[in-house]
Amino acid sequence: MGRCNDNDFFELFNPGAQPVALGGLYVTDDLLEPAKHRIANLSFVGAGEDGFVRFIADGDPEQGADHVDFGLSQFGESIGLYSAALSTTSPVNRSTR
């Protein structure tokens, strides 16, 4: 997690050998609100050297599919990745910017 052009961002990494479909999954900065931001259909994370996807946490999803509907706290927080059924979570703790 970091900053990009004064916008907070986080990245998802795929260590596997095949791309992974992300469309329909959810990300959130509030683990009690798992459906905070739905990742756009036809979104993928590559594999190998292209195994990263960056999301800009500026609270302005109208700016594009890589923008999420929340910002990140300067004091640290968790980001959750949830399945389309909102049943599986993968929290990531963030301590500082």
PDB file of N, CA and C in Angstrom:
ATOM      1  N   MET A   1       0.839  -1.162   0.000  1.00  0.00           N
ATOM      2  CA  MET A   1       0.000   0.000   0.000  1.00  0.00           C
ATOM      3  C   MET A   1       0.888   1.231   0.000  1.00  0.00           C
ATOM      4  N   GLY A   2       0.450   2.255  -0.644  1.00  0.00           N
ATOM      5  CA  GLY A   2       1.280   3.441  -0.738  1.00  0.00           C
ATOM      6  C   GLY A   2       0.529   4.617  -1.294  1.00  0.00           C
ATOM      7  N   ARG A   3       1.292   5.550  -1.859  1.00  0.00           N
ATOM      8  CA  ARG A   3       0.716   6.767  -2.420  1.00  0.00           C
ATOM      9  C   ARG A   3       1.168   6.902  -3.868  1.00  0.00           C
ATOM     10  N   CYS A   4       0.271   7.394  -4.702  1.00  0.00           N
ATOM     11  CA  CYS A   4       0.548   7.583  -6.123  1.00  0.00           C
ATOM     12  C   CYS A   4      -0.068   8.910  -6.538  1.00  0.00           C
ATOM     13  N   ASN A   5       0.766   9.886  -6.888  1.00  0.00           N
ATOM     14  CA  ASN A   5       0.256  11.202  -7.282  1.00  0.00           C
ATOM     15  C   ASN A   5      -0.707  11.762  -6.240  1.00  0.00           C
ATOM     16  N   ASP A   6      -0.323  11.691  -4.981  1.00  0.00           N
ATOM     17  CA  ASP A   6      -1.120  12.165  -3.846  1.00  0.00           C
ATOM     18  C   ASP A   6      -2.382  11.360  -3.586  1.00  0.00           C
ATOM     19  N   ASN A   7      -2.555  10.231  -4.237  1.00  0.00           N
ATOM     20  CA  ASN A   7      -3.677   9.346  -3.953  1.00  0.00           C
ATOM     21  C   ASN A   7      -3.145   8.075  -3.306  1.00  0.00           C
ATOM     22  N   ASP A   8      -3.845   7.620  -2.284  1.00  0.00           N
ATOM     23  CA  ASP A   8      -3.494   6.340  -1.686  1.00  0.00           C
ATOM     24  C   ASP A   8      -3.817   5.231  -2.675  1.00  0.00           C
ATOM     25  N   PHE A   9      -3.074   4.145  -2.597  1.00  0.00           N
ATOM     26  CA  PHE A   9      -3.367   2.991  -3.428  1.00  0.00           C
ATOM     27  C   PHE A   9      -2.968   1.724  -2.695  1.00  0.00           C
ATOM     28  N   PHE A  10      -3.498   0.614  -3.176  1.00  0.00           N
ATOM     29  CA  PHE A  10      -3.059  -0.698  -2.718  1.00  0.00           C
ATOM     30  C   PHE A  10      -2.996  -1.594  -3.943  1.00  0.00           C
ATOM     31  N   GLU A  11      -2.228  -2.650  -3.833  1.00  0.00           N
ATOM     32  CA  GLU A  11      -2.058  -3.586  -4.934  1.00  0.00           C
ATOM     33  C   GLU A  11      -2.416  -4.990  -4.485  1.00  0.00           C
ATOM     34  N   LEU A  12      -2.944  -5.761  -5.412  1.00  0.00           N
ATOM     35  CA  LEU A  12      -3.153  -7.189  -5.206  1.00  0.00           C
ATOM     36  C   LEU A  12      -2.113  -7.911  -6.052  1.00  0.00           C
ATOM     37  N   PHE A  13      -1.560  -8.966  -5.498  1.00  0.00           N
ATOM     38  CA  PHE A  13      -0.506  -9.728  -6.160  1.00  0.00           C
ATOM     39  C   PHE A  13      -0.970 -11.154  -6.383  1.00  0.00           C
ATOM     40  N   ASN A  14      -0.731 -11.659  -7.567  1.00  0.00           N
ATOM     41  CA  ASN A  14      -1.038 -13.037  -7.917  1.00  0.00           C
ATOM     42  C   ASN A  14       0.278 -13.791  -8.107  1.00  0.00           C
ATOM     43  N   PRO A  15       0.650 -14.656  -7.170  1.00  0.00           N
ATOM     44  CA  PRO A  15       1.903 -15.403  -7.319  1.00  0.00           C
ATOM     45  C   PRO A  15       1.767 -16.608  -8.254  1.00  0.00           C
ATOM     46  N   GLY A  16       0.533 -16.881  -8.716  1.00  0.00           N
ATOM     47  CA  GLY A  16       0.306 -18.061  -9.544  1.00  0.00           C
ATOM     48  C   GLY A  16       0.786 -17.903 -10.975  1.00  0.00           C
ATOM     49  N   ALA A  17       0.684 -18.980 -11.723  1.00  0.00           N
ATOM     50  CA  ALA A  17       1.143 -19.011 -13.111  1.00  0.00           C
ATOM     51  C   ALA A  17       0.060 -18.581 -14.101  1.00  0.00           C
ATOM     52  N   GLN A  18      -1.177 -18.456 -13.651  1.00  0.00           N
ATOM     53  CA  GLN A  18      -2.295 -18.073 -14.516  1.00  0.00           C
ATOM     54  C   GLN A  18      -2.944 -16.792 -14.009  1.00  0.00           C
ATOM     55  N   PRO A  19      -3.488 -15.951 -14.913  1.00  0.00           N
ATOM     56  CA  PRO A  19      -4.229 -14.766 -14.474  1.00  0.00           C
ATOM     57  C   PRO A  19      -5.430 -15.164 -13.620  1.00  0.00           C
ATOM     58  N   VAL A  20      -5.882 -14.239 -12.782  1.00  0.00           N
ATOM     59  CA  VAL A  20      -7.018 -14.489 -11.898  1.00  0.00           C
ATOM     60  C   VAL A  20      -8.087 -13.435 -12.173  1.00  0.00           C
ATOM     61  N   ALA A  21      -9.325 -13.885 -12.346  1.00  0.00           N
ATOM     62  CA  ALA A  21     -10.452 -12.982 -12.549  1.00  0.00           C
ATOM     63  C   ALA A  21     -10.835 -12.341 -11.215  1.00  0.00           C
ATOM     64  N   LEU A  22     -10.970 -11.020 -11.201  1.00  0.00           N
ATOM     65  CA  LEU A  22     -11.353 -10.292  -9.998  1.00  0.00           C
ATOM     66  C   LEU A  22     -12.766  -9.726 -10.082  1.00  0.00           C
ATOM     67  N   GLY A  23     -13.329  -9.668 -11.289  1.00  0.00           N
ATOM     68  CA  GLY A  23     -14.649  -9.075 -11.491  1.00  0.00           C
ATOM     69  C   GLY A  23     -15.696  -9.691 -10.587  1.00  0.00           C
ATOM     70  N   GLY A  24     -16.449  -8.835  -9.900  1.00  0.00           N
ATOM     71  CA  GLY A  24     -17.496  -9.301  -8.998  1.00  0.00           C
ATOM     72  C   GLY A  24     -17.045  -9.525  -7.575  1.00  0.00           C
ATOM     73  N   LEU A  25     -15.740  -9.519  -7.327  1.00  0.00           N
ATOM     74  CA  LEU A  25     -15.249  -9.613  -5.947  1.00  0.00           C
ATOM     75  C   LEU A  25     -15.408  -8.255  -5.279  1.00  0.00           C
ATOM     76  N   TYR A  26     -15.249  -8.220  -3.984  1.00  0.00           N
ATOM     77  CA  TYR A  26     -15.392  -6.983  -3.222  1.00  0.00           C
ATOM     78  C   TYR A  26     -14.120  -6.676  -2.447  1.00  0.00           C
ATOM     79  N   VAL A  27     -13.800  -5.391  -2.342  1.00  0.00           N
ATOM     80  CA  VAL A  27     -12.731  -4.918  -1.467  1.00  0.00           C
ATOM     81  C   VAL A  27     -13.322  -3.864  -0.541  1.00  0.00           C
ATOM     82  N   THR A  28     -12.768  -3.787   0.645  1.00  0.00           N
ATOM     83  CA  THR A  28     -13.274  -2.840   1.632  1.00  0.00           C
ATOM     84  C   THR A  28     -12.170  -2.444   2.593  1.00  0.00           C
ATOM     85  N   ASP A  29     -12.324  -1.267   3.174  1.00  0.00           N
ATOM     86  CA  ASP A  29     -11.437  -0.853   4.261  1.00  0.00           C
ATOM     87  C   ASP A  29     -12.154  -0.974   5.602  1.00  0.00           C
ATOM     88  N   ASP A  30     -13.366  -1.533   5.590  1.00  0.00           N
ATOM     89  CA  ASP A  30     -14.168  -1.736   6.797  1.00  0.00           C
ATOM     90  C   ASP A  30     -14.627  -3.186   6.790  1.00  0.00           C
ATOM     91  N   LEU A  31     -13.969  -4.025   7.583  1.00  0.00           N
ATOM     92  CA  LEU A  31     -14.259  -5.457   7.565  1.00  0.00           C
ATOM     93  C   LEU A  31     -15.670  -5.784   8.037  1.00  0.00           C
ATOM     94  N   LEU A  32     -16.367  -4.804   8.636  1.00  0.00           N
ATOM     95  CA  LEU A  32     -17.765  -4.989   9.011  1.00  0.00           C
ATOM     96  C   LEU A  32     -18.705  -4.617   7.865  1.00  0.00           C
ATOM     97  N   GLU A  33     -18.156  -4.056   6.791  1.00  0.00           N
ATOM     98  CA  GLU A  33     -18.926  -3.684   5.599  1.00  0.00           C
ATOM     99  C   GLU A  33     -18.241  -4.282   4.355  1.00  0.00           C
ATOM    100  N   PRO A  34     -18.375  -5.602   4.172  1.00  0.00           N
ATOM    101  CA  PRO A  34     -17.616  -6.276   3.113  1.00  0.00           C
ATOM    102  C   PRO A  34     -17.999  -5.863   1.693  1.00  0.00           C
ATOM    103  N   ALA A  35     -19.208  -5.373   1.478  1.00  0.00           N
ATOM    104  CA  ALA A  35     -19.648  -5.022   0.127  1.00  0.00           C
ATOM    105  C   ALA A  35     -19.409  -3.543  -0.191  1.00  0.00           C
ATOM    106  N   LYS A  36     -18.434  -2.936   0.428  1.00  0.00           N
ATOM    107  CA  LYS A  36     -18.200  -1.502   0.256  1.00  0.00           C
ATOM    108  C   LYS A  36     -17.857  -1.138  -1.190  1.00  0.00           C
ATOM    109  N   HIS A  37     -17.029  -1.936  -1.850  1.00  0.00           N
ATOM    110  CA  HIS A  37     -16.690  -1.646  -3.247  1.00  0.00           C
ATOM    111  C   HIS A  37     -16.622  -2.942  -4.044  1.00  0.00           C
ATOM    112  N   ARG A  38     -17.433  -3.005  -5.103  1.00  0.00           N
ATOM    113  CA  ARG A  38     -17.439  -4.174  -5.991  1.00  0.00           C
ATOM    114  C   ARG A  38     -16.460  -3.923  -7.132  1.00  0.00           C
ATOM    115  N   ILE A  39     -15.563  -4.867  -7.360  1.00  0.00           N
ATOM    116  CA  ILE A  39     -14.606  -4.761  -8.462  1.00  0.00           C
ATOM    117  C   ILE A  39     -15.351  -4.984  -9.777  1.00  0.00           C
ATOM    118  N   ALA A  40     -15.049  -4.139 -10.756  1.00  0.00           N
ATOM    119  CA  ALA A  40     -15.748  -4.158 -12.041  1.00  0.00           C
ATOM    120  C   ALA A  40     -15.617  -5.502 -12.749  1.00  0.00           C
ATOM    121  N   ASN A  41     -16.660  -5.855 -13.498  1.00  0.00           N
ATOM    122  CA  ASN A  41     -16.611  -7.053 -14.338  1.00  0.00           C
ATOM    123  C   ASN A  41     -15.427  -6.955 -15.293  1.00  0.00           C
ATOM    124  N   LEU A  42     -14.924  -8.090 -15.701  1.00  0.00           N
ATOM    125  CA  LEU A  42     -13.807  -8.198 -16.638  1.00  0.00           C
ATOM    126  C   LEU A  42     -12.516  -7.588 -16.099  1.00  0.00           C
ATOM    127  N   SER A  43     -12.380  -7.567 -14.774  1.00  0.00           N
ATOM    128  CA  SER A  43     -11.128  -7.136 -14.136  1.00  0.00           C
ATOM    129  C   SER A  43     -10.302  -8.369 -13.807  1.00  0.00           C
ATOM    130  N   PHE A  44      -9.016  -8.284 -14.087  1.00  0.00           N
ATOM    131  CA  PHE A  44      -8.119  -9.416 -13.880  1.00  0.00           C
ATOM    132  C   PHE A  44      -6.824  -8.937 -13.248  1.00  0.00           C
ATOM    133  N   VAL A  45      -6.116  -9.867 -12.601  1.00  0.00           N
ATOM    134  CA  VAL A  45      -4.738  -9.628 -12.195  1.00  0.00           C
ATOM    135  C   VAL A  45      -3.903 -10.635 -12.976  1.00  0.00           C
ATOM    136  N   GLY A  46      -2.838 -10.136 -13.571  1.00  0.00           N
ATOM    137  CA  GLY A  46      -1.988 -10.986 -14.397  1.00  0.00           C
ATOM    138  C   GLY A  46      -1.228 -12.022 -13.576  1.00  0.00           C
ATOM    139  N   ALA A  47      -0.259 -12.644 -14.225  1.00  0.00           N
ATOM    140  CA  ALA A  47       0.576 -13.650 -13.571  1.00  0.00           C
ATOM    141  C   ALA A  47       2.033 -13.322 -13.849  1.00  0.00           C
ATOM    142  N   GLY A  48       2.920 -13.915 -13.070  1.00  0.00           N
ATOM    143  CA  GLY A  48       4.350 -13.694 -13.270  1.00  0.00           C
ATOM    144  C   GLY A  48       4.726 -12.233 -13.046  1.00  0.00           C
ATOM    145  N   GLU A  49       5.498 -11.664 -13.966  1.00  0.00           N
ATOM    146  CA  GLU A  49       5.920 -10.272 -13.819  1.00  0.00           C
ATOM    147  C   GLU A  49       4.753  -9.302 -13.885  1.00  0.00           C
ATOM    148  N   ASP A  50       3.636  -9.715 -14.475  1.00  0.00           N
ATOM    149  CA  ASP A  50       2.435  -8.885 -14.564  1.00  0.00           C
ATOM    150  C   ASP A  50       1.417  -9.253 -13.491  1.00  0.00           C
ATOM    151  N   GLY A  51       1.851  -9.875 -12.422  1.00  0.00           N
ATOM    152  CA  GLY A  51       0.958 -10.385 -11.396  1.00  0.00           C
ATOM    153  C   GLY A  51       0.495  -9.364 -10.372  1.00  0.00           C
ATOM    154  N   PHE A  52       0.448  -8.092 -10.743  1.00  0.00           N
ATOM    155  CA  PHE A  52      -0.004  -7.050  -9.828  1.00  0.00           C
ATOM    156  C   PHE A  52      -1.147  -6.267 -10.455  1.00  0.00           C
ATOM    157  N   VAL A  53      -2.072  -5.819  -9.641  1.00  0.00           N
ATOM    158  CA  VAL A  53      -3.097  -4.870 -10.070  1.00  0.00           C
ATOM    159  C   VAL A  53      -3.188  -3.803  -8.982  1.00  0.00           C
ATOM    160  N   ARG A  54      -3.231  -2.548  -9.397  1.00  0.00           N
ATOM    161  CA  ARG A  54      -3.258  -1.415  -8.464  1.00  0.00           C
ATOM    162  C   ARG A  54      -4.651  -0.809  -8.426  1.00  0.00           C
ATOM    163  N   PHE A  55      -5.125  -0.542  -7.208  1.00  0.00           N
ATOM    164  CA  PHE A  55      -6.381   0.164  -6.999  1.00  0.00           C
ATOM    165  C   PHE A  55      -6.081   1.484  -6.300  1.00  0.00           C
ATOM    166  N   ILE A  56      -6.649   2.560  -6.817  1.00  0.00           N
ATOM    167  CA  ILE A  56      -6.458   3.881  -6.235  1.00  0.00           C
ATOM    168  C   ILE A  56      -7.583   4.125  -5.244  1.00  0.00           C
ATOM    169  N   ALA A  57      -7.212   4.376  -3.998  1.00  0.00           N
ATOM    170  CA  ALA A  57      -8.168   4.538  -2.904  1.00  0.00           C
ATOM    171  C   ALA A  57      -8.452   6.023  -2.688  1.00  0.00           C
ATOM    172  N   ASP A  58      -9.239   6.593  -3.614  1.00  0.00           N
ATOM    173  CA  ASP A  58      -9.549   8.014  -3.542  1.00  0.00           C
ATOM    174  C   ASP A  58     -11.025   8.298  -3.308  1.00  0.00           C
ATOM    175  N   GLY A  59     -11.834   7.249  -3.111  1.00  0.00           N
ATOM    176  CA  GLY A  59     -13.258   7.442  -2.860  1.00  0.00           C
ATOM    177  C   GLY A  59     -14.026   7.919  -4.082  1.00  0.00           C
ATOM    178  N   ASP A  60     -13.468   7.763  -5.266  1.00  0.00           N
ATOM    179  CA  ASP A  60     -14.086   8.297  -6.477  1.00  0.00           C
ATOM    180  C   ASP A  60     -14.112   7.239  -7.586  1.00  0.00           C
ATOM    181  N   PRO A  61     -14.958   6.204  -7.456  1.00  0.00           N
ATOM    182  CA  PRO A  61     -14.967   5.125  -8.434  1.00  0.00           C
ATOM    183  C   PRO A  61     -15.414   5.560  -9.829  1.00  0.00           C
ATOM    184  N   GLU A  62     -16.029   6.734  -9.942  1.00  0.00           N
ATOM    185  CA  GLU A  62     -16.428   7.231 -11.254  1.00  0.00           C
ATOM    186  C   GLU A  62     -15.214   7.568 -12.122  1.00  0.00           C
ATOM    187  N   GLN A  63     -14.024   7.666 -11.528  1.00  0.00           N
ATOM    188  CA  GLN A  63     -12.800   7.972 -12.267  1.00  0.00           C
ATOM    189  C   GLN A  63     -12.289   6.782 -13.077  1.00  0.00           C
ATOM    190  N   GLY A  64     -12.802   5.596 -12.805  1.00  0.00           N
ATOM    191  CA  GLY A  64     -12.384   4.424 -13.567  1.00  0.00           C
ATOM    192  C   GLY A  64     -12.430   3.157 -12.738  1.00  0.00           C
ATOM    193  N   ALA A  65     -12.267   2.028 -13.410  1.00  0.00           N
ATOM    194  CA  ALA A  65     -12.375   0.718 -12.758  1.00  0.00           C
ATOM    195  C   ALA A  65     -11.291   0.476 -11.728  1.00  0.00           C
ATOM    196  N   ASP A  66     -10.193   1.242 -11.781  1.00  0.00           N
ATOM    197  CA  ASP A  66      -9.110   1.050 -10.812  1.00  0.00           C
ATOM    198  C   ASP A  66      -9.233   1.971  -9.601  1.00  0.00           C
ATOM    199  N   HIS A  67     -10.324   2.718  -9.490  1.00  0.00           N
ATOM    200  CA  HIS A  67     -10.576   3.583  -8.336  1.00  0.00           C
ATOM    201  C   HIS A  67     -11.623   2.928  -7.442  1.00  0.00           C
ATOM    202  N   VAL A  68     -11.389   2.935  -6.128  1.00  0.00           N
ATOM    203  CA  VAL A  68     -12.332   2.320  -5.194  1.00  0.00           C
ATOM    204  C   VAL A  68     -13.067   3.382  -4.393  1.00  0.00           C
ATOM    205  N   ASP A  69     -14.181   2.973  -3.821  1.00  0.00           N
ATOM    206  CA  ASP A  69     -15.093   3.882  -3.134  1.00  0.00           C
ATOM    207  C   ASP A  69     -14.725   4.078  -1.656  1.00  0.00           C
ATOM    208  N   PHE A  70     -13.438   4.180  -1.380  1.00  0.00           N
ATOM    209  CA  PHE A  70     -12.975   4.484  -0.032  1.00  0.00           C
ATOM    210  C   PHE A  70     -11.552   5.003  -0.097  1.00  0.00           C
ATOM    211  N   GLY A  71     -11.129   5.655   0.969  1.00  0.00           N
ATOM    212  CA  GLY A  71      -9.748   6.108   1.111  1.00  0.00           C
ATOM    213  C   GLY A  71      -9.068   5.288   2.199  1.00  0.00           C
ATOM    214  N   LEU A  72      -7.791   5.510   2.381  1.00  0.00           N
ATOM    215  CA  LEU A  72      -7.035   4.789   3.405  1.00  0.00           C
ATOM    216  C   LEU A  72      -6.621   5.745   4.514  1.00  0.00           C
ATOM    217  N   SER A  73      -6.689   5.270   5.722  1.00  0.00           N
ATOM    218  CA  SER A  73      -6.322   6.071   6.885  1.00  0.00           C
ATOM    219  C   SER A  73      -4.812   6.187   7.011  1.00  0.00           C
ATOM    220  N   GLN A  74      -4.350   7.356   7.369  1.00  0.00           N
ATOM    221  CA  GLN A  74      -2.914   7.545   7.596  1.00  0.00           C
ATOM    222  C   GLN A  74      -2.435   6.812   8.842  1.00  0.00           C
ATOM    223  N   PHE A  75      -3.355   6.359   9.664  1.00  0.00           N
ATOM    224  CA  PHE A  75      -2.995   5.681  10.911  1.00  0.00           C
ATOM    225  C   PHE A  75      -2.973   4.165  10.779  1.00  0.00           C
ATOM    226  N   GLY A  76      -3.248   3.656   9.583  1.00  0.00           N
ATOM    227  CA  GLY A  76      -3.241   2.221   9.352  1.00  0.00           C
ATOM    228  C   GLY A  76      -4.620   1.621   9.493  1.00  0.00           C
ATOM    229  N   GLU A  77      -4.851   0.545   8.783  1.00  0.00           N
ATOM    230  CA  GLU A  77      -6.129  -0.148   8.817  1.00  0.00           C
ATOM    231  C   GLU A  77      -5.994  -1.465   8.077  1.00  0.00           C
ATOM    232  N   SER A  78      -7.094  -2.164   7.932  1.00  0.00           N
ATOM    233  CA  SER A  78      -7.123  -3.419   7.195  1.00  0.00           C
ATOM    234  C   SER A  78      -7.896  -3.238   5.908  1.00  0.00           C
ATOM    235  N   ILE A  79      -7.519  -4.014   4.900  1.00  0.00           N
ATOM    236  CA  ILE A  79      -8.272  -4.083   3.660  1.00  0.00           C
ATOM    237  C   ILE A  79      -8.705  -5.527   3.505  1.00  0.00           C
ATOM    238  N   GLY A  80      -9.986  -5.721   3.212  1.00  0.00           N
ATOM    239  CA  GLY A  80     -10.504  -7.074   3.023  1.00  0.00           C
ATOM    240  C   GLY A  80     -10.827  -7.335   1.568  1.00  0.00           C
ATOM    241  N   LEU A  81     -10.550  -8.548   1.111  1.00  0.00           N
ATOM    242  CA  LEU A  81     -10.927  -9.011  -0.220  1.00  0.00           C
ATOM    243  C   LEU A  81     -11.946 -10.124  -0.016  1.00  0.00           C
ATOM    244  N   TYR A  82     -13.148  -9.929  -0.570  1.00  0.00           N
ATOM    245  CA  TYR A  82     -14.252 -10.852  -0.347  1.00  0.00           C
ATOM    246  C   TYR A  82     -14.719 -11.462  -1.660  1.00  0.00           C
ATOM    247  N   SER A  83     -15.219 -12.671  -1.571  1.00  0.00           N
ATOM    248  CA  SER A  83     -15.793 -13.340  -2.734  1.00  0.00           C
ATOM    249  C   SER A  83     -17.076 -12.635  -3.158  1.00  0.00           C
ATOM    250  N   ALA A  84     -17.587 -12.981  -4.332  1.00  0.00           N
ATOM    251  CA  ALA A  84     -18.840 -12.405  -4.818  1.00  0.00           C
ATOM    252  C   ALA A  84     -20.000 -12.730  -3.881  1.00  0.00           C
ATOM    253  N   ALA A  85     -19.909 -13.848  -3.165  1.00  0.00           N
ATOM    254  CA  ALA A  85     -20.952 -14.243  -2.209  1.00  0.00           C
ATOM    255  C   ALA A  85     -20.716 -13.629  -0.830  1.00  0.00           C
ATOM    256  N   LEU A  86     -19.664 -12.817  -0.701  1.00  0.00           N
ATOM    257  CA  LEU A  86     -19.296 -12.142   0.554  1.00  0.00           C
ATOM    258  C   LEU A  86     -18.966 -13.119   1.665  1.00  0.00           C
ATOM    259  N   SER A  87     -18.537 -14.335   1.293  1.00  0.00           N
ATOM    260  CA  SER A  87     -18.284 -15.343   2.318  1.00  0.00           C
ATOM    261  C   SER A  87     -16.810 -15.533   2.644  1.00  0.00           C
ATOM    262  N   THR A  88     -15.929 -15.254   1.714  1.00  0.00           N
ATOM    263  CA  THR A  88     -14.508 -15.489   1.937  1.00  0.00           C
ATOM    264  C   THR A  88     -13.808 -14.155   2.085  1.00  0.00           C
ATOM    265  N   THR A  89     -12.930 -14.056   3.060  1.00  0.00           N
ATOM    266  CA  THR A  89     -12.207 -12.806   3.245  1.00  0.00           C
ATOM    267  C   THR A  89     -10.719 -13.060   3.344  1.00  0.00           C
ATOM    268  N   SER A  90      -9.960 -12.124   2.849  1.00  0.00           N
ATOM    269  CA  SER A  90      -8.508 -12.143   2.969  1.00  0.00           C
ATOM    270  C   SER A  90      -8.074 -10.773   3.475  1.00  0.00           C
ATOM    271  N   PRO A  91      -8.064 -10.559   4.792  1.00  0.00           N
ATOM    272  CA  PRO A  91      -7.688  -9.237   5.288  1.00  0.00           C
ATOM    273  C   PRO A  91      -6.189  -9.000   5.173  1.00  0.00           C
ATOM    274  N   VAL A  92      -5.851  -7.766   4.883  1.00  0.00           N
ATOM    275  CA  VAL A  92      -4.463  -7.330   4.826  1.00  0.00           C
ATOM    276  C   VAL A  92      -4.334  -6.158   5.770  1.00  0.00           C
ATOM    277  N   ASN A  93      -3.432  -6.243   6.708  1.00  0.00           N
ATOM    278  CA  ASN A  93      -3.243  -5.148   7.661  1.00  0.00           C
ATOM    279  C   ASN A  93      -2.249  -4.145   7.118  1.00  0.00           C
ATOM    280  N   ARG A  94      -2.553  -2.899   7.316  1.00  0.00           N
ATOM    281  CA  ARG A  94      -1.702  -1.804   6.866  1.00  0.00           C
ATOM    282  C   ARG A  94      -1.355  -0.974   8.097  1.00  0.00           C
ATOM    283  N   SER A  95      -0.084  -0.800   8.328  1.00  0.00           N
ATOM    284  CA  SER A  95       0.303  -0.096   9.556  1.00  0.00           C
ATOM    285  C   SER A  95       0.532   1.382   9.332  1.00  0.00           C
ATOM    286  N   THR A  96       1.163   1.767   8.232  1.00  0.00           N
ATOM    287  CA  THR A  96       1.431   3.182   7.951  1.00  0.00           C
ATOM    288  C   THR A  96       1.453   3.408   6.470  1.00  0.00           C
ATOM    289  N   ARG A  97       1.493   4.678   6.085  1.00  0.00           N
ATOM    290  CA  ARG A  97       1.589   5.027   4.658  1.00  0.00           C
ATOM    291  C   ARG A  97       2.954   4.750   4.133  1.00  0.00           C
TER     292      ARG A  97
END
